[in-house]
GROMACS .gro file of C-alpha atoms in nm:
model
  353
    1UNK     CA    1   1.270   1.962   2.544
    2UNK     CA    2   1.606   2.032   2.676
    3UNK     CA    3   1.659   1.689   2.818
    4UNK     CA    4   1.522   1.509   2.449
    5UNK     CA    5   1.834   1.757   2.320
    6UNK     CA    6   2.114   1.638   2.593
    7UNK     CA    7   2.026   1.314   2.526
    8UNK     CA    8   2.021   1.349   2.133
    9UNK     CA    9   2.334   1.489   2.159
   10UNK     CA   10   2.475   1.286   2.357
   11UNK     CA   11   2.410   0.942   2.111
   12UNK     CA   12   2.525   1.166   1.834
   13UNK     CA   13   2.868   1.233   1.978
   14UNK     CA   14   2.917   0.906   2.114
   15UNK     CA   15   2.840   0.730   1.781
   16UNK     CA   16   3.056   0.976   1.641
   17UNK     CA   17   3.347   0.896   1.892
   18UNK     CA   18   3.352   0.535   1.925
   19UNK     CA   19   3.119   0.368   1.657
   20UNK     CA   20   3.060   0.125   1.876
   21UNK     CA   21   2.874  -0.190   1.745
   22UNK     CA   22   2.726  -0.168   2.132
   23UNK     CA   23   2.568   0.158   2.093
   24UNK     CA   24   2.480   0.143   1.727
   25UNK     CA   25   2.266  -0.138   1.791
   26UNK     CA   26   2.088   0.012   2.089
   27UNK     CA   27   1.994   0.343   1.832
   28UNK     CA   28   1.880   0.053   1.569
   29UNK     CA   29   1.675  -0.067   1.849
   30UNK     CA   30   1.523   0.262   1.933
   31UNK     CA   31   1.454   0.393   1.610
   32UNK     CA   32   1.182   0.142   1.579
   33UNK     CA   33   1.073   0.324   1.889
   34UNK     CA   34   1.075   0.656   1.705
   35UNK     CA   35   0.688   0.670   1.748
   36UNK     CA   36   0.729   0.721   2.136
   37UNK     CA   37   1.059   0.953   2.122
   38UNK     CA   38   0.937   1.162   1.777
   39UNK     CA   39   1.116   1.464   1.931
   40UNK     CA   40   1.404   1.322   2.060
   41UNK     CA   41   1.502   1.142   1.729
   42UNK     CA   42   1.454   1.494   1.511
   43UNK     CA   43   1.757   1.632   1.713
   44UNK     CA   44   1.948   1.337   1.646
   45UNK     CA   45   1.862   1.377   1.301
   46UNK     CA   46   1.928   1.718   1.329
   47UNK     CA   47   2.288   1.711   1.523
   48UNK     CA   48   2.371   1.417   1.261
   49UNK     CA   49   2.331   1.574   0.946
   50UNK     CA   50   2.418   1.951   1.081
   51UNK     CA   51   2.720   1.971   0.860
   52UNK     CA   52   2.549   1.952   0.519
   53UNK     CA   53   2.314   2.220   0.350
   54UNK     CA   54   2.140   1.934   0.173
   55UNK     CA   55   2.032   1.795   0.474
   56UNK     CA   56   1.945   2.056   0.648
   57UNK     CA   57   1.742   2.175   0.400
   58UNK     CA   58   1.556   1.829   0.351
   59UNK     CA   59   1.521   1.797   0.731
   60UNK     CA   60   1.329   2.134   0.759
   61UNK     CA   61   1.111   2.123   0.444
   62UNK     CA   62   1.267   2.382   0.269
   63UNK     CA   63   1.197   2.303  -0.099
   64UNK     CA   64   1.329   2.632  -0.202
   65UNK     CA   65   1.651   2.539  -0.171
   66UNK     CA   66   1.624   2.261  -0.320
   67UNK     CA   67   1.421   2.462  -0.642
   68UNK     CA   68   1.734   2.718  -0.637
   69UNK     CA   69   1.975   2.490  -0.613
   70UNK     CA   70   2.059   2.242  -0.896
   71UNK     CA   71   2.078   1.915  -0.637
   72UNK     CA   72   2.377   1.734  -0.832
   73UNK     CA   73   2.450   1.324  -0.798
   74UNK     CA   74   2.772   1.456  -0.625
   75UNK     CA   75   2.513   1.629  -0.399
   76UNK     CA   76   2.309   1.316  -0.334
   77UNK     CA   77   2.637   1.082  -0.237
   78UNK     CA   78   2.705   1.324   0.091
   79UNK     CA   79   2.712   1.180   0.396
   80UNK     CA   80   2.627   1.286   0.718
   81UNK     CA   81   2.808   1.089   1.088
   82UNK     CA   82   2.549   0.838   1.053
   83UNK     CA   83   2.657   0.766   0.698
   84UNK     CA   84   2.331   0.859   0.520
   85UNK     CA   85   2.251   1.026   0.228
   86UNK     CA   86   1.988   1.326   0.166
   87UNK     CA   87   1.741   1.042   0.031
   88UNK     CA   88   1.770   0.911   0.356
   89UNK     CA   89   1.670   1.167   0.541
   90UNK     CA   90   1.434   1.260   0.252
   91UNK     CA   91   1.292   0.886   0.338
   92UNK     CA   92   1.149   1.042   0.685
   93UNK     CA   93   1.071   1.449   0.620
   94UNK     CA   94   1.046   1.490   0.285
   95UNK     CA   95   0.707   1.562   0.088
   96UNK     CA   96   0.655   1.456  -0.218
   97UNK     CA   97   0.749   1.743  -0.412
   98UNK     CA   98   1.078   1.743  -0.246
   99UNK     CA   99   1.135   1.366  -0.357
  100UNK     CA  100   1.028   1.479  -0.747
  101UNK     CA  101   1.308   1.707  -0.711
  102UNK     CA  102   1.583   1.483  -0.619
  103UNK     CA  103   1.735   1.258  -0.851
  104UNK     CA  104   1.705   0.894  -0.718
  105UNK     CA  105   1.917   0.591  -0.780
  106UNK     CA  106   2.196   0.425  -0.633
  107UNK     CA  107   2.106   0.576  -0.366
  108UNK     CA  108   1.804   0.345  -0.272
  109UNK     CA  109   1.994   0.024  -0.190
  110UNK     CA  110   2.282   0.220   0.006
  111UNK     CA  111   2.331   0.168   0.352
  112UNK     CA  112   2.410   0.381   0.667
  113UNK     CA  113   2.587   0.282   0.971
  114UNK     CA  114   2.268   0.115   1.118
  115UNK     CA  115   2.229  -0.110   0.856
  116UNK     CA  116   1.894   0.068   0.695
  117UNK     CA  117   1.813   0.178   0.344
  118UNK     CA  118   1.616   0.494   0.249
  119UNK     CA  119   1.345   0.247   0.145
  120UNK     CA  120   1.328   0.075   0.479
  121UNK     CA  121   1.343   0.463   0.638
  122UNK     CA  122   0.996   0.499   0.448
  123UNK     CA  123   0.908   0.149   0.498
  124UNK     CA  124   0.907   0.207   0.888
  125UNK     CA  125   0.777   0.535   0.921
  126UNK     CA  126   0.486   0.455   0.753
  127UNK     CA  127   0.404   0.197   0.996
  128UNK     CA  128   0.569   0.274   1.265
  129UNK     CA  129   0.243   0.480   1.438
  130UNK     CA  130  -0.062   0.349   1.503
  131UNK     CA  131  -0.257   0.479   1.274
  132UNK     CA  132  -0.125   0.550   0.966
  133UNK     CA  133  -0.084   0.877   0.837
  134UNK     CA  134  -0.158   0.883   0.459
  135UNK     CA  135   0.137   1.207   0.458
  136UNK     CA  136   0.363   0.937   0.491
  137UNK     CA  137   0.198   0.676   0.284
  138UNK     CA  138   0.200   0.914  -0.032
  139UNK     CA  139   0.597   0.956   0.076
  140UNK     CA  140   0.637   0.579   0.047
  141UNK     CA  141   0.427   0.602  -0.305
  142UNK     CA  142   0.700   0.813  -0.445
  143UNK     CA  143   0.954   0.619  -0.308
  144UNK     CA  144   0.846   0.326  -0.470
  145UNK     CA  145   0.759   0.481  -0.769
  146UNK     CA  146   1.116   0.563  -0.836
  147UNK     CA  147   1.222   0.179  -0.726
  148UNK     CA  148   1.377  -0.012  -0.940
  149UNK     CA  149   1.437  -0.455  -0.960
  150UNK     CA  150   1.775  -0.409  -0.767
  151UNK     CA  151   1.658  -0.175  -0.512
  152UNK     CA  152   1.345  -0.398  -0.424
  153UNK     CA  153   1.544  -0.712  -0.468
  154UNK     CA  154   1.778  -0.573  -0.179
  155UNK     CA  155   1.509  -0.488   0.048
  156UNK     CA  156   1.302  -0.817   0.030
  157UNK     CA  157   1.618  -0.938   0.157
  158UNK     CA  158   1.631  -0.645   0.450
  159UNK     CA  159   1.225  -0.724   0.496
  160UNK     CA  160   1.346  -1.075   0.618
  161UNK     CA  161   1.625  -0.985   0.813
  162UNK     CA  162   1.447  -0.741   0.978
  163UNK     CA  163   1.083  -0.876   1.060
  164UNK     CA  164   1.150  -1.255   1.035
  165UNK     CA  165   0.985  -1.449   0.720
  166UNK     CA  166   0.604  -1.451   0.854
  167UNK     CA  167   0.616  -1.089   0.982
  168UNK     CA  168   0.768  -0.984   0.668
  169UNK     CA  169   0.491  -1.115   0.498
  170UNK     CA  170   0.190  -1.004   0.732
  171UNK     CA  171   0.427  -0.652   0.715
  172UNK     CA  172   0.382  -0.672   0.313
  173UNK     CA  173  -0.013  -0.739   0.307
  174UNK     CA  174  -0.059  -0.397   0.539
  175UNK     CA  175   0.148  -0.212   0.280
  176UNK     CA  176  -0.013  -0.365  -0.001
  177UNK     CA  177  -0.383  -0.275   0.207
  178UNK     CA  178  -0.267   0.081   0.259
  179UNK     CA  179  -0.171   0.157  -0.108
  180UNK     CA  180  -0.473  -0.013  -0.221
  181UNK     CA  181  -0.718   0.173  -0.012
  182UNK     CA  182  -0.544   0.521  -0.019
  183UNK     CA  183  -0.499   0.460  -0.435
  184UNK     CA  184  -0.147   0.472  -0.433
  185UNK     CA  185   0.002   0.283  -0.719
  186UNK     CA  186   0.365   0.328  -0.670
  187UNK     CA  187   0.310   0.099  -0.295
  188UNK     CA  188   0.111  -0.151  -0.495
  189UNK     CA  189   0.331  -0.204  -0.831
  190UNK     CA  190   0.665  -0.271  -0.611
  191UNK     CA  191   0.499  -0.458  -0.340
  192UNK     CA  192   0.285  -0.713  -0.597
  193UNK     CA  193   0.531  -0.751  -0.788
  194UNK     CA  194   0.844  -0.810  -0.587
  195UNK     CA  195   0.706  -0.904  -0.232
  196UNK     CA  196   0.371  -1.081  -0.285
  197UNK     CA  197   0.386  -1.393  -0.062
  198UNK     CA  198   0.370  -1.755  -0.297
  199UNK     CA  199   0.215  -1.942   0.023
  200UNK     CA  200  -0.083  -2.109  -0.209
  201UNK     CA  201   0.196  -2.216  -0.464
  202UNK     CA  202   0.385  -2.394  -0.131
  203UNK     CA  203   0.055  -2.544  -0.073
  204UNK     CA  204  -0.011  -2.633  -0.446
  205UNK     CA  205   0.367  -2.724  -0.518
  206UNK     CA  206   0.236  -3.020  -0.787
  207UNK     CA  207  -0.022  -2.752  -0.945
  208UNK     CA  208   0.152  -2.508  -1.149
  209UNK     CA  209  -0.129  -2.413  -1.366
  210UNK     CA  210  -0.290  -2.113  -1.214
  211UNK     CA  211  -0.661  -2.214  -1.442
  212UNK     CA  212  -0.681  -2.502  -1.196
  213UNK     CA  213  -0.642  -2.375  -0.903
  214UNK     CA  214  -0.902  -2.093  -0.957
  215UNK     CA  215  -1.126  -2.294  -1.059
  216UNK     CA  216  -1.059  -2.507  -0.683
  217UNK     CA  217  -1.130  -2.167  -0.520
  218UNK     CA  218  -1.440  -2.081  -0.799
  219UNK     CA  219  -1.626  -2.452  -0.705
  220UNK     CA  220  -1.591  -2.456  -0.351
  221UNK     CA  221  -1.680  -2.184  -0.071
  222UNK     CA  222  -1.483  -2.325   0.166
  223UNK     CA  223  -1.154  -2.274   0.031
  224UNK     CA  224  -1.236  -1.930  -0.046
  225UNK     CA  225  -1.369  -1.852   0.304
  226UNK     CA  226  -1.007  -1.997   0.427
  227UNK     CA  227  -0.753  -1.696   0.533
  228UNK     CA  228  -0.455  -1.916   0.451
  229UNK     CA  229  -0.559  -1.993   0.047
  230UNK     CA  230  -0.575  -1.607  -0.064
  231UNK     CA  231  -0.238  -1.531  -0.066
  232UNK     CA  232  -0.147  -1.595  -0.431
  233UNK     CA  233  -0.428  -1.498  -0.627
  234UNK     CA  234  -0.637  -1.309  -0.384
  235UNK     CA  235  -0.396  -1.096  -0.131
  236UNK     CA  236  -0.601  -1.072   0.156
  237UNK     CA  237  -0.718  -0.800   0.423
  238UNK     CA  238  -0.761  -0.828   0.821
  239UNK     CA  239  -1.148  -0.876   0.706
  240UNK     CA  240  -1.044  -1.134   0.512
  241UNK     CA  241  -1.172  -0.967   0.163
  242UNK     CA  242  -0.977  -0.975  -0.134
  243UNK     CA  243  -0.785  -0.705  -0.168
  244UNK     CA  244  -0.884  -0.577  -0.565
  245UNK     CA  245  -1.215  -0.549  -0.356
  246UNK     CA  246  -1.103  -0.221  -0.211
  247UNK     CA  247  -0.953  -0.079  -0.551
  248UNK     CA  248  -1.085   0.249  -0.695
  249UNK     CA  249  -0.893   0.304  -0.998
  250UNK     CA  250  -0.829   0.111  -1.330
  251UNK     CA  251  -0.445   0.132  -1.261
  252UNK     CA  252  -0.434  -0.054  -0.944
  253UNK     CA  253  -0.706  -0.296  -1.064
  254UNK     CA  254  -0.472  -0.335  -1.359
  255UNK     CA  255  -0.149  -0.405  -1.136
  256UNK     CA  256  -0.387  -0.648  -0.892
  257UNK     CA  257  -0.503  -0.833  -1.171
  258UNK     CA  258  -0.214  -1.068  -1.290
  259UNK     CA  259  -0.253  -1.175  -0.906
  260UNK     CA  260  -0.629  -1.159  -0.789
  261UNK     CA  261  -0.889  -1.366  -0.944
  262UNK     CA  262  -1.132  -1.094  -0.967
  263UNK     CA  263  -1.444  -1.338  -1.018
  264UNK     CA  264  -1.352  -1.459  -0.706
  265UNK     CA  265  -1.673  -1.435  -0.439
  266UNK     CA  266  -1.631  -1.228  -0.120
  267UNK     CA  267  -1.640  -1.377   0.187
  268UNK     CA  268  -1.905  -1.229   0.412
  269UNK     CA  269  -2.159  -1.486   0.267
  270UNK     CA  270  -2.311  -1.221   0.054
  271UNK     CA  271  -2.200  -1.415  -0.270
  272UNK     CA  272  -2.075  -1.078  -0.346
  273UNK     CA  273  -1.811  -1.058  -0.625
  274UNK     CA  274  -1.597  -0.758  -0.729
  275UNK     CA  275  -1.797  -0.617  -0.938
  276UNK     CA  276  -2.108  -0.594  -0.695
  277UNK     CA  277  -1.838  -0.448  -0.422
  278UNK     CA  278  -1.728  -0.192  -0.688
  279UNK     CA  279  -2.019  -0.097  -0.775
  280UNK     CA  280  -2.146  -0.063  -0.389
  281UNK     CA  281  -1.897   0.167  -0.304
  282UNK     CA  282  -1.910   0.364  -0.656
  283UNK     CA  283  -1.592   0.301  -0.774
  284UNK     CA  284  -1.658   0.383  -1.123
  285UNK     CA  285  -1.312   0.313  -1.255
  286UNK     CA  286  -1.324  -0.049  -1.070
  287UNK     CA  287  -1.653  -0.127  -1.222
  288UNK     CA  288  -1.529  -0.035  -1.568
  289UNK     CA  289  -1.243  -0.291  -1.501
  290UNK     CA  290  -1.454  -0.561  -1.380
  291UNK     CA  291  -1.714  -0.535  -1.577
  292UNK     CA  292  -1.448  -0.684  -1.900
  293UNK     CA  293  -1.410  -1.051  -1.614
  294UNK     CA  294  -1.768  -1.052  -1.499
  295UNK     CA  295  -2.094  -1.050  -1.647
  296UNK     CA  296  -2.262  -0.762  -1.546
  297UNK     CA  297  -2.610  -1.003  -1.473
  298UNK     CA  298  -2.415  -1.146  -1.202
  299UNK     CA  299  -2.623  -1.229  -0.888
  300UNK     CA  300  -2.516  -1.302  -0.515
  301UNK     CA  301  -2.720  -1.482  -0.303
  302UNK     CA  302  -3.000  -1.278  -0.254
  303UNK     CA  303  -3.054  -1.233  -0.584
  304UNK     CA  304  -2.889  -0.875  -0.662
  305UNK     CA  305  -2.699  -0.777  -0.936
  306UNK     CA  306  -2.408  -0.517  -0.959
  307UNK     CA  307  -2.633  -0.279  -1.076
  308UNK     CA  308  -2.876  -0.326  -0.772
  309UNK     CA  309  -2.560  -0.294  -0.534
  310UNK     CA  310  -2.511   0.073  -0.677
  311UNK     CA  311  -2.839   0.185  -0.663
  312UNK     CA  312  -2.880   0.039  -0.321
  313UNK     CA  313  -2.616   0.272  -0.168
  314UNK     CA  314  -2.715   0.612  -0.420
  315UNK     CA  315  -2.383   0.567  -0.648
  316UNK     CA  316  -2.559   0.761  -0.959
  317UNK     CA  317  -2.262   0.763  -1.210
  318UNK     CA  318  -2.209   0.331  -1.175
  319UNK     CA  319  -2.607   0.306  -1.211
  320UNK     CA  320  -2.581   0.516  -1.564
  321UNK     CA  321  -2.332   0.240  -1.647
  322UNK     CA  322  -2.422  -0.033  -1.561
  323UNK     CA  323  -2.811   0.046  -1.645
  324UNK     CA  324  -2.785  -0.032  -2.018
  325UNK     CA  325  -2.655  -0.381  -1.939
  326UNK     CA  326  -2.920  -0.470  -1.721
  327UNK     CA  327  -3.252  -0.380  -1.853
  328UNK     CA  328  -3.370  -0.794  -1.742
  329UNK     CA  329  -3.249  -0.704  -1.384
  330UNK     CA  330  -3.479  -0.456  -1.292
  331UNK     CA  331  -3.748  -0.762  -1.220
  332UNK     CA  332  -3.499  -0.894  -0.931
  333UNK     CA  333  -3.686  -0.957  -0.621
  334UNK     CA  334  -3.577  -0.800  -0.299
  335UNK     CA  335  -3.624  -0.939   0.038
  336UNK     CA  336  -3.808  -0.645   0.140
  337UNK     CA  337  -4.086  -0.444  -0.011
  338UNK     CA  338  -3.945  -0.118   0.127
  339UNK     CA  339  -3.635  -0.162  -0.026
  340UNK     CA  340  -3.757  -0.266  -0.320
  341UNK     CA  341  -3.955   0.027  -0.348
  342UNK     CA  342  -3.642   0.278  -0.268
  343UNK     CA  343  -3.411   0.091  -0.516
  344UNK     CA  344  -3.628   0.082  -0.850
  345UNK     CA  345  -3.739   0.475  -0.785
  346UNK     CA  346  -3.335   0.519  -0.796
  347UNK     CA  347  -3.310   0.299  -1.095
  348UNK     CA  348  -3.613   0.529  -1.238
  349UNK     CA  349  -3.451   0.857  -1.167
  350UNK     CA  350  -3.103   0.777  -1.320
  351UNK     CA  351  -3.275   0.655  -1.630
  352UNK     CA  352  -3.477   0.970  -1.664
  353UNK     CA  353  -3.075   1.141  -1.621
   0.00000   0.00000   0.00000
């Protein structure tokens, strides 16, 4: 503990000193490292930003001060030795009710002395462990939720710099997985919309009618089994599944949907679309969504519809809904008897509820 302090303070002073291009690059360097040195680089915090309330206040969680205290935009524009303003430090300790509170802006696209944003502050703690801690995705979710064009605009330009072009982009689809699967529709409205990567419109350059391109990926399997064709209209995962396929709620299906051809078959050789997915996993706000692009009689290849999906896996609410508009599919045959058995007793009990 002491040494993590000596040697906290001893970066703090030095920066403070010299500002040495030298040194500031070496704390650039290991703040990507912050992971490994958590506790070294909350005293350097610390020591940096001793001299204002604001940040002191942010830095320890106390909200109470910030509830007492009418934060001003005077208030937000102080700067600590490192040059950074509360929403900066906000960016790596803050809750969400603390970043409610404080009134966001400017502030976004400013830079400190190490060349980082607030937004690339949350950017890079959110992914900067190896498992991601949903605490700090919900902190990015209110950052971007209070992003506006010229904020992004300036950090798909730091994305770049900062991870090259192909790491920014493979950076963008985790983001983009994360707020999809944690429902977080402030991550997924500022990274669709400003950072999506175009790389089927490079392949496509002569097709710039969206219909006909779909309709490629519709016709043939093999394009839509290929990683390198779902960028544009199907953002994909590491399991190479479209990524509306893991949303629960009509607002991110809504924000996926200018983007994601959500008839678009899975790619597990199921012949699973989004709806049967949905519907599997009892997203009942998904299947609502999907059910308005797909015909809820849609089969994969074994013959299942949607509605057998969700009674397959006990999802009761999806079965109520989607049991009206399949009264013809309860004559599907399964591959086995036993599960055939199990799935129409299901189908028998939710229609009896």
């Amino acid at each position: 503990m002491f040494a993590e302090y000596f040697a906290a303070d001893f970066l703090v002073r030095k920066v403070r000193a010299t500002r040495s291009p030298d040194l500031i690059e070496y704390l650039v360097f290991l703040y990507k490292l912050r992971n490994i040195f958590g506790e070294t680089f909350r005293f350097i915090d610390g020591l940096a930003s001793s001299s204002s309330r604001l940040h002191a206040a942010i830095m320890n969680g106390d909200i109470s001060y910030l509830q007492q205290r009418q934060v001003t935009r005077e208030d937000m524009e102080t700067l600590d030795i490192f040059e950074r303003t509360p929403l900066h430090l906000a960016a790596s300790y803050a809750d969400k009710r603390m970043l409610e509170i404080l009134p966001i802006d400017d502030e976004l696209i400013k830079e400190d002395i190490l060349g980082s944003t607030p937004f690339m502050y949350a950017c890079n703690v959110t992914l900067n462990y190896n498992n991601v801690n949903i605490e700090f995705a919900v902190r990015l979710d209110a950052f971007c939720a209070r992003c506006n064009r010229e904020s992004t605009k300036w950090a798909e330009s730091a994305l770049a710099r900062e991870y090259g072009i192909n790491a920014k982009e493979d950076f963008i689809v985790t983001l983009m997985s994360i707020g999809v699967k944690n429902d977080l529709p402030g991550i997924v409205k500022v990274f669709v919309r400003y950072f999506s990567p175009k790389r089927l419109t490079r392949i496509f350059r002569s097709l710039h009618q969206r219909e006909f391109v779909q309709s490629i990926l519709r016709l043939s399997w093999f394009f839509v089994n290929r990683r390198w064709l779902w960028d544009l209209d199907s953002l994909g995962s590491s399991h190479r599944d479209a990524t509306i396929a893991y949303a629960k709620s009509m607002e991110v299906c809504k924000l996926l949907h200018p983007y994601c051809d959500v008839g678009i078959f899975d790619s597990d050789f199921t012949g699973d679309t989004m709806l049967h997915r949905s519907a599997e996993k009892g997203y009942i706000e998904a299947v609502e969504f999907h059910l308005q692009y797909s015909s809820a009689y849609v089969r994969n290849y074994f013959g299942e519809t949607p509605l057998h999906s969700a009674a397959r896996t006990g999802q009761a609410d999806v079965v109520r809904k989607l049991l009206p508009l399949n009264t013809l599919a309860l004559s599907c045959t399964y591959r086995t008897g036993r599960r055939c058995q199990k799935t129409s007793s299901f189908l028998l009990f939710a229609e009896d509820s």
